[in-house]
Short mmCIF file of C-alpha atoms and ligand atoms in Angstrom, two decimals:
data_model
loop_
_atom_site.label_atom_id
_atom_site.label_comp_id
_atom_site.label_asym_id
_atom_site.label_seq_id
_atom_site.Cartn_x
_atom_site.Cartn_y
_atom_site.Cartn_z
CA MET Q 1 -27.90 -15.17 12.56
CA ALA Q 2 -26.04 -12.44 10.82
CA GLN Q 3 -25.98 -11.38 7.23
CA VAL Q 4 -22.87 -12.76 5.50
CA LEU Q 5 -22.68 -12.43 1.75
CA TRP Q 6 -19.98 -14.95 1.01
CA SER Q 7 -19.13 -17.55 3.57
CA GLY Q 8 -16.97 -19.63 1.16
CA ARG Q 9 -16.34 -23.01 2.69
CA LEU Q 10 -17.73 -21.95 6.04
CA GLU Q 11 -21.09 -23.36 7.01
CA GLU Q 12 -21.47 -21.72 10.38
CA LYS Q 13 -22.21 -18.02 10.61
CA PRO Q 14 -21.17 -15.70 13.41
CA GLU Q 15 -23.69 -14.71 16.06
CA ALA Q 16 -25.20 -11.25 15.62
CA GLU Q 17 -23.01 -9.65 18.29
CA ALA Q 18 -19.87 -11.16 16.78
CA PHE Q 19 -20.93 -10.05 13.33
CA ALA Q 20 -21.49 -6.52 14.57
CA PHE Q 21 -17.99 -6.62 16.06
CA GLU Q 22 -16.57 -7.50 12.65
CA SER Q 23 -18.61 -4.98 10.71
CA SER Q 24 -17.03 -1.74 9.53
CA ILE Q 25 -20.10 -0.32 7.82
CA SER Q 26 -20.61 2.47 10.34
CA VAL Q 27 -17.15 3.77 9.51
CA ASP Q 28 -16.64 2.94 5.83
CA SER Q 29 -20.08 4.08 4.59
CA ARG Q 30 -18.45 7.31 3.61
CA LEU Q 31 -16.48 5.43 0.95
CA ALA Q 32 -19.66 4.52 -0.98
CA GLN Q 33 -19.15 6.82 -3.96
CA GLU Q 34 -15.48 5.88 -4.26
CA ASP Q 35 -16.36 2.18 -4.04
CA ILE Q 36 -18.79 2.57 -6.93
CA ALA Q 37 -16.29 4.55 -9.01
CA GLY Q 38 -13.71 1.78 -8.46
CA SER Q 39 -16.20 -0.91 -9.48
CA ARG Q 40 -17.21 0.95 -12.63
CA ALA Q 41 -13.58 1.30 -13.74
CA HIS Q 42 -12.93 -2.36 -12.94
CA VAL Q 43 -15.97 -3.53 -14.92
CA ALA Q 44 -15.12 -1.31 -17.92
CA MET Q 45 -11.70 -2.98 -18.01
CA LEU Q 46 -13.13 -6.50 -17.55
CA VAL Q 47 -15.30 -6.11 -20.64
CA GLU Q 48 -12.45 -4.55 -22.62
CA ARG Q 49 -10.37 -7.64 -21.79
CA GLY Q 50 -13.17 -10.02 -22.77
CA ILE Q 51 -13.53 -11.31 -19.20
CA ILE Q 52 -17.22 -10.46 -18.94
CA PRO Q 53 -19.82 -10.00 -21.72
CA ALA Q 54 -20.62 -6.51 -23.00
CA GLU Q 55 -24.29 -6.78 -22.16
CA ALA Q 56 -23.67 -7.69 -18.53
CA ALA Q 57 -21.07 -4.92 -18.24
CA ARG Q 58 -23.56 -2.38 -19.56
CA ALA Q 59 -26.21 -3.53 -17.10
CA ILE Q 60 -23.71 -3.40 -14.20
CA ASP Q 61 -22.55 0.08 -15.12
CA GLU Q 62 -26.12 1.38 -15.43
CA GLU Q 63 -27.05 -0.14 -12.10
CA LEU Q 64 -23.94 1.17 -10.33
CA LYS Q 65 -24.74 4.68 -11.59
CA ARG Q 66 -28.29 4.27 -10.33
CA ILE Q 67 -27.09 3.06 -6.92
CA ALA Q 68 -24.72 6.04 -6.71
CA ALA Q 69 -27.56 8.46 -7.48
CA GLU Q 70 -29.94 6.75 -5.06
CA LEU Q 71 -27.36 6.87 -2.29
CA ALA Q 72 -26.68 10.55 -2.99
CA SER Q 73 -30.38 11.44 -2.96
CA GLY Q 74 -31.12 9.32 0.08
CA LYS Q 75 -33.52 7.04 -1.83
CA LEU Q 76 -31.28 4.08 -1.00
CA ALA Q 77 -30.13 3.85 2.60
CA ILE Q 78 -26.96 2.01 3.56
CA ASP Q 79 -27.91 -1.09 5.51
CA GLN Q 80 -26.18 -0.73 8.86
CA ASN Q 81 -26.35 -4.52 9.24
CA ALA Q 82 -24.07 -5.06 6.27
CA GLU Q 83 -20.50 -6.18 6.90
CA ASP Q 84 -18.85 -3.33 5.03
CA ILE Q 85 -19.48 -0.89 2.19
CA HIS Q 86 -17.98 -3.23 -0.42
CA SER Q 87 -20.27 -6.14 0.42
CA PHE Q 88 -23.26 -3.82 0.73
CA ILE Q 89 -22.88 -2.41 -2.78
CA GLU Q 90 -22.09 -5.77 -4.36
CA GLY Q 91 -25.09 -7.17 -2.50
CA VAL Q 92 -27.48 -4.50 -3.83
CA LEU Q 93 -26.11 -5.00 -7.33
CA THR Q 94 -26.60 -8.75 -7.17
CA GLU Q 95 -30.06 -8.41 -5.67
CA ARG Q 96 -31.06 -6.19 -8.58
CA LEU Q 97 -29.20 -7.87 -11.47
CA GLY Q 98 -28.78 -11.50 -10.49
CA ASP Q 99 -25.89 -13.18 -12.31
CA ALA Q 100 -24.56 -9.98 -13.91
CA GLY Q 101 -24.01 -8.63 -10.41
CA ARG Q 102 -22.05 -11.75 -9.55
CA MET Q 103 -19.49 -10.94 -12.29
CA VAL Q 104 -18.16 -7.70 -10.88
CA HIS Q 105 -15.70 -9.16 -8.38
CA ALA Q 106 -13.67 -11.14 -10.95
CA GLY Q 107 -9.96 -10.50 -10.42
CA ARG Q 108 -10.60 -8.34 -7.39
CA SER Q 109 -10.49 -8.66 -3.60
CA ARG Q 110 -11.83 -6.42 -0.90
CA ASN Q 111 -8.19 -5.96 0.03
CA ASP Q 112 -7.33 -4.01 -3.13
CA GLN Q 113 -10.84 -2.58 -3.22
CA VAL Q 114 -10.59 -0.92 0.19
CA ALA Q 115 -7.12 0.33 -0.71
CA VAL Q 116 -8.36 2.02 -3.89
CA ASP Q 117 -11.45 3.41 -2.14
CA LEU Q 118 -9.30 5.02 0.51
CA ARG Q 119 -6.91 6.55 -1.99
CA LEU Q 120 -9.77 7.93 -4.09
CA TYR Q 121 -11.40 9.35 -0.96
CA LEU Q 122 -8.16 11.02 0.11
CA LYS Q 123 -7.66 12.48 -3.37
CA ARG Q 124 -11.00 14.21 -2.88
CA VAL Q 125 -10.72 15.27 0.77
CA VAL Q 126 -7.05 16.18 1.24
CA PRO Q 127 -7.21 19.09 -1.27
CA GLU Q 128 -10.20 20.39 0.71
CA ILE Q 129 -8.13 20.40 3.89
CA ALA Q 130 -5.23 22.05 2.05
CA GLU Q 131 -7.73 24.72 1.00
CA GLU Q 132 -8.89 25.21 4.62
CA ILE Q 133 -5.26 25.70 5.61
CA ARG Q 134 -4.69 28.15 2.74
CA ALA Q 135 -7.76 30.17 3.75
CA THR Q 136 -6.58 30.21 7.37
CA CYS Q 137 -3.15 31.47 6.28
CA GLU Q 138 -4.84 34.16 4.20
CA THR Q 139 -6.87 35.32 7.22
CA LEU Q 140 -3.74 35.50 9.38
CA LEU Q 141 -1.80 37.39 6.72
CA THR Q 142 -4.65 39.85 6.17
CA VAL Q 143 -4.75 40.63 9.89
CA ALA Q 144 -0.93 40.80 9.90
CA GLU Q 145 -0.98 43.44 7.14
CA GLN Q 146 -3.07 45.67 9.40
CA HIS Q 147 -0.55 45.35 12.23
CA LEU Q 148 2.85 45.85 10.64
CA GLU Q 149 3.54 48.69 13.09
CA THR Q 150 1.71 47.26 16.10
CA VAL Q 151 4.62 46.79 18.44
CA MET Q 152 4.40 44.09 21.11
CA PRO Q 153 6.87 42.17 23.24
CA GLY Q 154 8.33 39.05 21.71
CA TYR Q 155 8.83 36.34 24.34
CA THR Q 156 11.35 33.67 25.11
CA HIS Q 157 10.73 31.47 28.17
CA LEU Q 158 7.47 33.46 28.33
CA GLN Q 159 9.57 36.38 29.60
CA ARG Q 160 9.53 39.62 27.65
CA ALA Q 161 12.56 39.47 25.34
CA GLN Q 162 12.67 41.95 22.45
CA PRO Q 163 10.09 44.07 20.65
CA VAL Q 164 8.39 42.50 17.66
CA SER Q 165 5.18 43.41 15.87
CA LEU Q 166 1.85 41.63 15.96
CA ALA Q 167 2.33 41.14 12.20
CA HIS Q 168 5.63 39.37 12.86
CA HIS Q 169 4.00 37.09 15.42
CA LEU Q 170 1.04 36.22 13.17
CA THR Q 171 3.38 35.62 10.24
CA ALA Q 172 5.37 33.22 12.42
CA TRP Q 173 2.21 31.18 12.96
CA THR Q 174 1.45 31.30 9.24
CA ALA Q 175 4.89 29.96 8.31
CA GLY Q 176 4.06 26.77 10.24
CA LEU Q 177 0.66 26.44 8.57
CA VAL Q 178 2.22 26.87 5.13
CA ARG Q 179 4.46 23.87 5.88
CA ASP Q 180 1.41 21.95 7.14
CA ARG Q 181 -0.33 22.50 3.83
CA GLU Q 182 2.76 21.31 1.97
CA ARG Q 183 2.88 18.17 4.16
CA PHE Q 184 -0.73 17.27 3.30
CA LEU Q 185 -0.15 17.85 -0.41
CA ASP Q 186 3.12 15.94 -0.32
CA ALA Q 187 1.39 12.89 1.17
CA LEU Q 188 -1.18 13.21 -1.60
CA SER Q 189 1.48 13.11 -4.31
CA ARG Q 190 2.87 9.82 -2.94
CA LEU Q 191 -0.49 8.06 -2.54
CA ASP Q 192 -1.46 8.83 -6.13
CA GLU Q 193 -1.09 5.24 -7.46
CA CYS Q 194 -3.80 2.71 -8.14
CA PRO Q 195 -3.76 -0.56 -6.14
CA LEU Q 196 -6.60 -2.23 -8.10
CA GLY Q 197 -5.53 -5.46 -9.77
CA SER Q 198 -3.45 -6.43 -6.75
CA GLY Q 199 -6.27 -8.76 -5.69
CA ALA Q 200 -5.99 -10.31 -2.27
CA LEU Q 201 -2.19 -10.00 -2.39
CA ALA Q 202 -0.83 -11.73 -5.51
CA THR Q 203 -2.79 -10.23 -8.43
CA THR Q 204 -4.79 -12.71 -10.50
CA THR Q 205 -4.58 -15.20 -13.33
CA LEU Q 206 -7.16 -13.15 -15.25
CA ALA Q 207 -5.69 -10.82 -17.87
CA LEU Q 208 -6.50 -7.53 -16.16
CA ASP Q 209 -5.22 -4.21 -17.51
CA ARG Q 210 -4.01 -2.36 -14.41
CA GLU Q 211 -2.76 0.65 -16.40
CA ALA Q 212 -6.17 1.20 -17.97
CA VAL Q 213 -7.96 1.03 -14.59
CA ALA Q 214 -5.44 3.41 -13.04
CA ARG Q 215 -5.86 5.88 -15.90
CA SER Q 216 -9.64 5.77 -15.88
CA LEU Q 217 -9.71 6.49 -12.12
CA GLY Q 218 -7.35 9.46 -12.55
CA PHE Q 219 -4.21 7.85 -11.11
CA PRO Q 220 -1.02 8.43 -13.11
CA GLN Q 221 0.03 4.79 -12.63
CA PRO Q 222 -0.71 1.52 -10.82
CA THR Q 223 1.12 0.65 -7.60
CA VAL Q 224 4.42 -1.22 -8.02
CA ASN Q 225 3.93 -4.38 -5.94
CA SER Q 226 0.69 -6.22 -5.22
CA MET Q 227 1.65 -7.34 -1.70
CA ASP Q 228 2.70 -3.81 -0.78
CA SER Q 229 -0.55 -2.52 -2.30
CA VAL Q 230 -2.76 -4.35 0.18
CA ALA Q 231 -0.41 -4.05 3.16
CA ASP Q 232 0.61 -0.40 2.78
CA ARG Q 233 -0.99 2.29 4.92
CA ASP Q 234 1.86 4.78 4.72
CA PHE Q 235 -0.58 7.34 3.37
CA ALA Q 236 -2.64 7.02 6.55
CA LEU Q 237 0.47 7.47 8.68
CA GLU Q 238 1.68 10.44 6.68
CA LEU Q 239 -1.68 12.18 6.78
CA ALA Q 240 -2.23 11.44 10.47
CA GLY Q 241 1.30 12.77 10.98
CA ALA Q 242 0.50 15.92 9.01
CA ALA Q 243 -2.73 16.26 11.02
CA ALA Q 244 -0.93 15.80 14.34
CA ILE Q 245 1.66 18.45 13.43
CA LEU Q 246 -1.08 20.81 12.27
CA ALA Q 247 -2.94 20.20 15.55
CA THR Q 248 0.23 20.86 17.51
CA HIS Q 249 0.64 24.19 15.70
CA LEU Q 250 -2.97 25.21 16.27
CA SER Q 251 -2.64 24.18 19.90
CA ARG Q 252 0.38 26.45 20.37
CA PHE Q 253 -1.33 29.37 18.62
CA CYS Q 254 -4.34 28.86 20.88
CA GLU Q 255 -2.08 28.77 23.91
CA ASP Q 256 -0.80 32.23 22.86
CA ILE Q 257 -4.39 33.41 22.42
CA ILE Q 258 -5.48 32.05 25.80
CA ILE Q 259 -2.59 33.85 27.49
CA TRP Q 260 -3.28 37.05 25.53
CA ALA Q 261 -6.95 36.90 26.52
CA THR Q 262 -6.17 36.98 30.26
CA GLU Q 263 -6.82 40.18 32.18
CA GLU Q 264 -3.11 40.18 33.04
CA PHE Q 265 -2.02 40.35 29.39
CA GLY Q 266 -5.12 41.86 27.79
CA PHE Q 267 -3.62 41.74 24.27
CA ILE Q 268 -6.70 40.24 22.62
CA ASP Q 269 -10.40 40.64 22.97
CA LEU Q 270 -12.14 37.61 21.46
CA ALA Q 271 -15.55 38.22 19.90
CA GLU Q 272 -18.42 37.20 22.17
CA GLN Q 273 -19.48 34.68 19.55
CA TRP Q 274 -16.11 32.96 19.98
CA SER Q 275 -16.19 32.99 23.77
CA THR Q 276 -18.38 31.32 26.35
CA GLY Q 277 -19.91 32.33 29.64
CA SER Q 278 -19.91 30.45 32.92
CA SER Q 279 -22.80 28.55 34.46
CA ILE Q 280 -22.05 30.14 37.84
CA MET Q 281 -19.80 33.17 37.45
CA PRO Q 282 -21.76 35.89 35.67
CA GLN Q 283 -18.72 37.99 34.78
CA LYS Q 284 -16.87 35.30 32.83
CA LYS Q 285 -15.84 35.44 29.20
CA ASN Q 286 -13.85 32.30 28.58
CA PRO Q 287 -11.75 31.37 25.52
CA ASP Q 288 -13.35 27.90 25.28
CA PHE Q 289 -12.97 27.60 21.51
CA ALA Q 290 -9.23 28.19 21.74
CA GLU Q 291 -9.05 25.71 24.61
CA LEU Q 292 -10.96 23.07 22.66
CA ILE Q 293 -8.73 23.49 19.63
CA ARG Q 294 -5.75 23.07 21.98
CA GLY Q 295 -7.43 20.01 23.46
CA LYS Q 296 -7.98 18.42 20.05
CA ALA Q 297 -4.21 18.11 19.69
CA GLY Q 298 -4.30 15.26 22.22
CA ARG Q 299 -6.81 13.43 20.08
CA GLN Q 300 -4.83 14.05 16.89
CA ILE Q 301 -1.60 12.78 18.41
CA GLY Q 302 -3.64 9.79 19.60
CA ASN Q 303 -4.80 9.09 16.05
CA LEU Q 304 -1.21 9.00 14.81
CA VAL Q 305 -0.08 6.76 17.68
CA SER Q 306 -3.08 4.45 17.09
CA LEU Q 307 -2.13 3.98 13.46
CA LEU Q 308 1.56 3.42 14.13
CA THR Q 309 0.71 0.89 16.82
CA LEU Q 310 -1.85 -0.80 14.60
CA LEU Q 311 0.69 -1.32 11.84
CA LYS Q 312 3.90 -2.14 13.65
CA GLY Q 313 3.28 -5.83 14.26
CA LEU Q 314 1.41 -6.78 11.09
CA PRO Q 315 2.86 -9.59 8.98
CA TYR Q 316 2.64 -9.12 5.22
CA ALA Q 317 0.37 -8.80 3.36
CA TYR Q 318 -3.25 -8.02 4.39
CA ASP Q 319 -4.50 -8.56 7.94
CA ARG Q 320 -7.97 -7.71 9.17
CA ASP Q 321 -6.44 -5.40 11.74
CA LEU Q 322 -6.12 -2.96 8.83
CA GLN Q 323 -9.86 -2.38 8.98
CA GLU Q 324 -9.12 -0.37 12.13
CA ASP Q 325 -7.20 2.21 10.09
CA LYS Q 326 -10.24 4.11 8.92
CA GLU Q 327 -11.61 5.45 12.19
CA ALA Q 328 -8.32 7.11 13.13
CA LEU Q 329 -7.61 8.35 9.61
CA PHE Q 330 -11.07 9.80 9.07
CA ASP Q 331 -11.07 11.37 12.52
CA ALA Q 332 -7.66 12.93 11.85
CA LEU Q 333 -8.97 14.56 8.68
CA ASP Q 334 -12.37 15.54 10.13
CA THR Q 335 -10.72 17.08 13.18
CA SER Q 336 -8.20 18.99 11.04
CA ARG Q 337 -11.03 20.47 9.04
CA ALA Q 338 -13.21 21.26 12.06
CA THR Q 339 -10.45 22.96 14.04
CA LEU Q 340 -9.37 25.12 11.09
CA ARG Q 341 -12.96 26.16 10.52
CA MET Q 342 -13.22 27.35 14.15
CA PHE Q 343 -9.77 28.90 14.39
CA ARG Q 344 -10.16 31.06 11.28
CA PRO Q 345 -13.26 33.10 12.24
CA MET Q 346 -12.07 33.30 15.85
CA ILE Q 347 -8.98 35.20 14.57
CA ALA Q 348 -10.86 37.21 11.95
CA THR Q 349 -13.30 38.58 14.56
CA ALA Q 350 -10.82 39.18 17.39
CA ARG Q 351 -9.87 42.68 18.45
CA PHE Q 352 -6.17 43.15 19.06
CA ARG Q 353 -5.43 45.71 21.78
CA LYS Q 354 -2.55 47.77 20.41
CA ASP Q 355 -2.44 49.98 23.51
CA ARG Q 356 -1.89 47.00 25.82
CA MET Q 357 0.72 45.47 23.53
CA GLU Q 358 2.62 48.73 23.27
CA ALA Q 359 2.40 49.36 27.02
CA ALA Q 360 3.87 45.89 27.65
CA CYS Q 361 7.00 46.95 25.75
CA PHE Q 362 7.85 49.30 28.64
CA GLY Q 363 9.12 48.11 31.95
CA GLY Q 364 10.73 44.83 30.99
CA PHE Q 365 14.02 46.28 29.70
CA LEU Q 366 13.30 44.93 26.21
CA GLU Q 367 15.69 47.63 24.98
CA ALA Q 368 18.72 46.10 26.74
CA THR Q 369 19.96 44.16 23.68
CA ASP Q 370 19.60 47.31 21.59
CA VAL Q 371 21.81 49.17 24.07
CA ALA Q 372 24.46 46.45 23.80
CA GLU Q 373 24.29 46.52 19.98
CA TYR Q 374 24.51 50.34 20.05
CA LEU Q 375 27.83 49.96 21.87
CA VAL Q 376 28.97 47.27 19.39
CA ARG Q 377 28.33 49.76 16.57
CA LYS Q 378 30.57 52.19 18.49
CA GLY Q 379 33.35 49.60 18.49
CA LEU Q 380 32.97 47.81 21.82
CA PRO Q 381 33.35 43.99 21.70
CA PHE Q 382 29.91 42.40 22.18
CA ARG Q 383 30.72 40.58 25.44
CA LYS Q 384 31.85 43.89 26.99
CA ALA Q 385 28.84 45.73 25.56
CA HIS Q 386 26.58 43.03 27.05
CA GLU Q 387 28.16 43.62 30.47
CA VAL Q 388 27.76 47.43 30.24
CA ALA Q 389 24.09 47.07 29.26
CA ALA Q 390 23.56 44.60 32.12
CA GLN Q 391 25.14 47.11 34.52
CA VAL Q 392 22.82 49.85 33.22
CA VAL Q 393 19.82 47.54 33.84
CA ARG Q 394 21.11 46.87 37.38
CA ASP Q 395 21.42 50.66 37.89
CA CYS Q 396 17.80 51.14 36.76
CA VAL Q 397 16.55 48.41 39.09
CA ALA Q 398 18.50 49.89 42.01
CA ALA Q 399 17.05 53.34 41.26
CA GLY Q 400 13.52 51.97 40.90
CA GLN Q 401 13.44 52.92 37.21
CA ARG Q 402 11.48 50.81 34.73
CA SER Q 403 13.28 51.78 31.52
CA ILE Q 404 16.80 52.61 30.38
CA ALA Q 405 15.30 55.80 28.87
CA GLU Q 406 14.90 57.05 32.46
CA ARG Q 407 18.68 57.19 32.93
CA THR Q 408 20.30 60.57 32.26
CA LEU Q 409 23.14 60.77 29.77
CA ALA Q 410 25.49 61.41 32.72
CA ASP Q 411 24.22 58.23 34.42
CA LEU Q 412 24.87 56.28 31.25
CA ARG Q 413 28.29 57.83 30.66
CA SER Q 414 29.33 56.72 34.14
CA ARG Q 415 29.17 53.17 32.69
CA SER Q 416 30.62 53.89 29.23
CA ASP Q 417 31.78 57.07 27.54
CA LEU Q 418 30.54 55.66 24.23
CA PHE Q 419 26.98 56.67 25.11
CA ASP Q 420 25.55 59.74 23.34
CA ALA Q 421 22.15 61.38 23.19
CA ASP Q 422 21.28 59.38 20.03
CA LEU Q 423 20.86 56.32 22.29
CA TYR Q 424 17.42 57.54 23.39
CA GLU Q 425 16.12 57.35 19.82
CA VAL Q 426 17.52 53.85 19.30
CA ILE Q 427 15.73 52.38 22.32
CA ARG Q 428 12.21 53.51 21.50
CA PRO Q 429 10.16 50.33 20.78
CA ALA Q 430 9.12 51.58 17.33
CA ALA Q 431 12.78 52.23 16.46
CA ALA Q 432 13.79 48.86 17.86
CA LEU Q 433 11.29 47.34 15.45
CA ARG Q 434 12.36 49.42 12.45
CA ASN Q 435 16.04 48.69 13.09
CA ARG Q 436 15.49 44.94 12.93
CA SER Q 437 15.14 44.98 9.17
CA ARG Q 438 17.14 41.86 8.36
CA SER Q 439 15.24 39.31 6.25
CA GLY Q 440 13.03 37.32 8.61
CA GLY Q 441 12.93 40.15 11.14
CA PRO Q 442 10.09 42.20 12.63
CA ALA Q 443 10.67 45.51 10.75
CA PRO Q 444 7.58 46.41 8.74
CA GLN Q 445 9.27 46.05 5.35
CA ALA Q 446 10.84 42.72 6.40
CA VAL Q 447 7.44 41.36 7.48
CA THR Q 448 5.90 42.64 4.24
CA ALA Q 449 8.47 40.55 2.36
CA GLN Q 450 7.65 37.50 4.52
CA ILE Q 451 3.96 37.91 3.81
CA ALA Q 452 4.68 38.04 0.07
CA GLU Q 453 6.90 34.95 0.24
CA LEU Q 454 4.31 32.94 2.21
CA ARG Q 455 1.58 33.99 -0.25
CA ARG Q 456 3.84 32.78 -3.08
CA ARG Q 457 4.21 29.39 -1.35
CA LEU Q 458 0.45 29.15 -0.99
CA GLY Q 459 0.24 29.37 -4.78
N1 LIG R 501 -13.71 -4.00 5.67
C1 LIG R 501 -12.42 -4.48 5.30
C2 LIG R 501 -11.35 -3.42 5.62
O1 LIG R 501 -11.69 -2.32 5.82
C3 LIG R 501 -12.38 -4.82 3.87
C4 LIG R 501 -11.37 -5.86 3.52
C5 LIG R 501 -11.78 -7.19 4.06
N2 LIG R 501 -10.87 -8.17 3.61
C6 LIG R 501 -10.82 -9.39 4.13
N3 LIG R 501 -9.94 -10.21 3.64
N4 LIG R 501 -11.59 -9.76 5.11
O2 LIG R 501 -10.17 -3.70 5.66
#
């Protein structure tokens, strides 16, 4: 027969296998320190309100501190046969203190207890993930600063489109990560309310002081409604959402990297440490880390979908289904952290091949838009300028030429007498970059301003 701490009116206990099915200890063990912090705040308030005697409260607080230290040092192991972390800690307390231990749960339910534990845990862990994102942004921006003039093709439809710089591309990635960080921190600001005192769903007849408990746990205020407090998992949805969006970003960046690492592109040379060999093909250097980070996006989207599906049919207020929230939520946060910690050094140690990037700017007629805009500056309506430039590209293709620069001025003038020798300067990739100096654009000084703005947003 299984270990059940409080069976209430029930006389029969579940079989061991059924009990194991119910148990969440393997997942919620990581909430141990938060569970103890919540209990200590609750007990301090109970004694303040005259609900339990001072002597018992002192003994409980001492013992909870001891249990926290023993768990941290490994002297006390969490019993994997316990039902959950809440019953394990209350069980140890009661085993050690007898009746004093039996006082701690007055005015409380595991429903508000698990809700406060989760919020305390997230208040600790989410800033750590925000910091991982900030550090990743900093790495990208530092590499970007070294490549303000490294010209490369920008792509649409994965076809060469217009020249950009590597700095512009890396700053584009960073802009997404900066929003990711804000999303995590935004979710944190909304979950910063204390659910303790909500009880099972309808508070309690005992004269608890919810404000005092909230304050002592570092929450600015208690939650508004006790039924919402035990039913609400919006914070899990928001964070799994933030994690899924982050994973989607990292997946797209890794897709770029995987393409760049091909022999055909050759834009990036990943460090050997961040590549893998093949068990059969001796020559291989595969971008497995980038592929795995891309693959984790599937799992992260799965975590979000799991949580949404878990919640959508639940009647108010608490249902045991909610116990299933933790695995997906913890995995979403763990995976966010793990992927960022792989992505960052992979970028920091990569070698970007300027020669290959620059060479790729020739041969794809990336200068065609610049030719059209040159004609616009000379007074031609854009739609006509677009047609002239298209005709010039057709002429090049027919003549087997790979760049508009290969046309003579006479060739060009046969299509428009607005062409002059200054065109050849305008269509050099470096000039194409410099001339795109609008805010947001790829010109070195424009990217420098973007880098400064993103750093400002990172605080
Ligand atoms: N392990 C449970 C959970 O994570 C704790 C709450 C149990 N509450 C209950 N009424 N059975 O949700």
